[in-house]
Short mmCIF file of C-alpha atoms in Angstrom, two decimals:
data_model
loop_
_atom_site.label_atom_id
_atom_site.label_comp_id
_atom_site.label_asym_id
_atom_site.label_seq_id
_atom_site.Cartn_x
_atom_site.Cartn_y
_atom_site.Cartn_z
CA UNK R 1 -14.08 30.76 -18.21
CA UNK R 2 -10.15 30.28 -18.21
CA UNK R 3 -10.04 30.79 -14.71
CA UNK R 4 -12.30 28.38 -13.64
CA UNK R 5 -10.91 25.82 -15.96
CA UNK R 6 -7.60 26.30 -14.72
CA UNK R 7 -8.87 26.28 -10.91
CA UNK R 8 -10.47 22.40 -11.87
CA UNK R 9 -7.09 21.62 -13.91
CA UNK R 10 -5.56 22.43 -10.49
CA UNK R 11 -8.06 21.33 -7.87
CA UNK R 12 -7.81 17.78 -10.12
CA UNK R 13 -4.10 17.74 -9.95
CA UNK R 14 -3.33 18.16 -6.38
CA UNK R 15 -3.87 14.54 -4.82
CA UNK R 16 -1.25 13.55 -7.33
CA UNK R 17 1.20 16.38 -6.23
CA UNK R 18 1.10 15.54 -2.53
CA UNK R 19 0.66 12.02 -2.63
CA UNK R 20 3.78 11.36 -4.18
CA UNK R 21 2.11 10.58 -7.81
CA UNK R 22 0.95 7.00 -9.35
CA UNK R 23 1.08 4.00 -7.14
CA UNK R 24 3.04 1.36 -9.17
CA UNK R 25 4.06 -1.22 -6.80
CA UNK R 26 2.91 -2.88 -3.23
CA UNK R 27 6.30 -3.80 -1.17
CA UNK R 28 6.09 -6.52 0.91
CA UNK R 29 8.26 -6.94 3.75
CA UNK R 30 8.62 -9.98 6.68
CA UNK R 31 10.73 -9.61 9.68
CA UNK R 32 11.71 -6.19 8.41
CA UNK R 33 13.29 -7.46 5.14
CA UNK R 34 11.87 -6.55 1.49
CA UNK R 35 10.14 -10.49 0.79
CA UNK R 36 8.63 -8.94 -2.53
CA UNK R 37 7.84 -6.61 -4.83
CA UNK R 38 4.74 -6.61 -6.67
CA UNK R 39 3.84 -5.06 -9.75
CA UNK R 40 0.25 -2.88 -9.21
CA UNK R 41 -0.93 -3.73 -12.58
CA UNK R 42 -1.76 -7.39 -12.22
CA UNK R 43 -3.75 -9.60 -10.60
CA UNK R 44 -2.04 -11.66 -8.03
CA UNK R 45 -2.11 -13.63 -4.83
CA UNK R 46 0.95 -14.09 -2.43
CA UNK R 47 1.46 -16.07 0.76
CA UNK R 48 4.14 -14.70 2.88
CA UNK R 49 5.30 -16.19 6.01
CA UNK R 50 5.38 -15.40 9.85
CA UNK R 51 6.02 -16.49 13.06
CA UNK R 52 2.14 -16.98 13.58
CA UNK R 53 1.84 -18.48 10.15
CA UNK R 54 1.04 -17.04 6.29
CA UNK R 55 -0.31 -13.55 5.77
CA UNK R 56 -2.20 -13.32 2.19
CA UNK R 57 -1.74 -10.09 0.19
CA UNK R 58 -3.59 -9.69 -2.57
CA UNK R 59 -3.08 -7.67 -5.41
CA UNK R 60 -5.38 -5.90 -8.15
CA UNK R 61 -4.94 -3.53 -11.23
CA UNK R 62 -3.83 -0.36 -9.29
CA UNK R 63 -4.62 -1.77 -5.18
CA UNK R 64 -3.18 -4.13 -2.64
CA UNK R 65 -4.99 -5.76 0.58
CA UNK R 66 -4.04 -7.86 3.35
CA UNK R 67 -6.49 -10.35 2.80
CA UNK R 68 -6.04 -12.72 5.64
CA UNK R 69 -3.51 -12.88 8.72
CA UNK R 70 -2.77 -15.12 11.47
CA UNK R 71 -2.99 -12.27 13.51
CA UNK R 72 -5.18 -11.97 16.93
CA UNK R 73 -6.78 -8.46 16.29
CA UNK R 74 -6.48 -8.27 12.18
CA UNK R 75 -5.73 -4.53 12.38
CA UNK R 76 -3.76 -4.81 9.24
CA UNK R 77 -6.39 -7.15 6.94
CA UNK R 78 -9.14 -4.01 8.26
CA UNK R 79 -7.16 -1.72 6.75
CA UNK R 80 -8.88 -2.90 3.19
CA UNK R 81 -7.60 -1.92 -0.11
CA UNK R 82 -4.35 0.54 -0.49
CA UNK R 83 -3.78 2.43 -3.46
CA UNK R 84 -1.73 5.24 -2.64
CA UNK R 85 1.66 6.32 -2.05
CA UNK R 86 2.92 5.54 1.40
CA UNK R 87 0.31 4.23 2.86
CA UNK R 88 0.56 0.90 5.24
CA UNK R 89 -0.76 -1.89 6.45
CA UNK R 90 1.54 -3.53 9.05
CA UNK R 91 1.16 -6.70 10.51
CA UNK R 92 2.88 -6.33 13.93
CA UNK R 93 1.95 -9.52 15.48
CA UNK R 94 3.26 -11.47 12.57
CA UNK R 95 6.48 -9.77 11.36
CA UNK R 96 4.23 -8.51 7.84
CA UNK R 97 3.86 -5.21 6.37
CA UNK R 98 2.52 -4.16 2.80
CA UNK R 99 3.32 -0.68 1.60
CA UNK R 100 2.39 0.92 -1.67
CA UNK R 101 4.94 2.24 -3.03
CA UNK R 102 5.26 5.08 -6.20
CA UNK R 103 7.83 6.88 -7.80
CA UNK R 104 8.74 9.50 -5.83
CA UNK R 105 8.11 9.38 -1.99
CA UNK R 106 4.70 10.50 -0.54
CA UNK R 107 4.65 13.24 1.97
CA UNK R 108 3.71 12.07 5.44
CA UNK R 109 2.93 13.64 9.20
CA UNK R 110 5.35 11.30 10.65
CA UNK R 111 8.41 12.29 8.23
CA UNK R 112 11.59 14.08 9.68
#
């Protein structure tokens, strides 16, 4: 009984071990400078602009989106909702990126 209790207690634990804990904020960059940083517990809308025009972010109690880009293949606004630790939604074609953001540093594939 203990051990199986602490196998779930450890099995439910994990995904916040590697992914770098809590999401608390989406970070919003444009032409590779921080534009914003948003808070992950409230509702909000934000137009940032781009070469091609305004990328939308949106922003709801614990997720972010790209919600609507300029863009010509909207790779970034098909990446739907975020709420982890490190991951991204860039914008290439319009200088936007949106990265979730917690408070230690996710691991990733692509560190070194």
């Amino acid at each position: 009984m203990t051990l199986g209790l602490g196998a779930a207690a450890c099995a439910a634990l994990f995904p916040l071990a590697w992914q770098g804990g809590r999401a608390e904020k989406a970070v919003v960059r444009s032409g590779g400078q921080v534009f914003a940083e948003l808070d992950l517990q409230q509702h909000r809308t934000l137009e940032v602009p781009g070469p091609l025009g305004s990328t939308v972010i949106t922003v709801e109690p614990g997720r972010a989106r790209v919600a609507a880009d300029p863009g010509p293949r909207q790779y970034c606004v098909r990446q739907g909702w975020l709420a982890r630790p490190g991951e991204i939604a860039i914008c290439a074609p319009n200088h936007v990126s949106l990265q979730i953001a917690g408070r230690t540093s996710a691991y990733d594939s692509l560190s070194y």
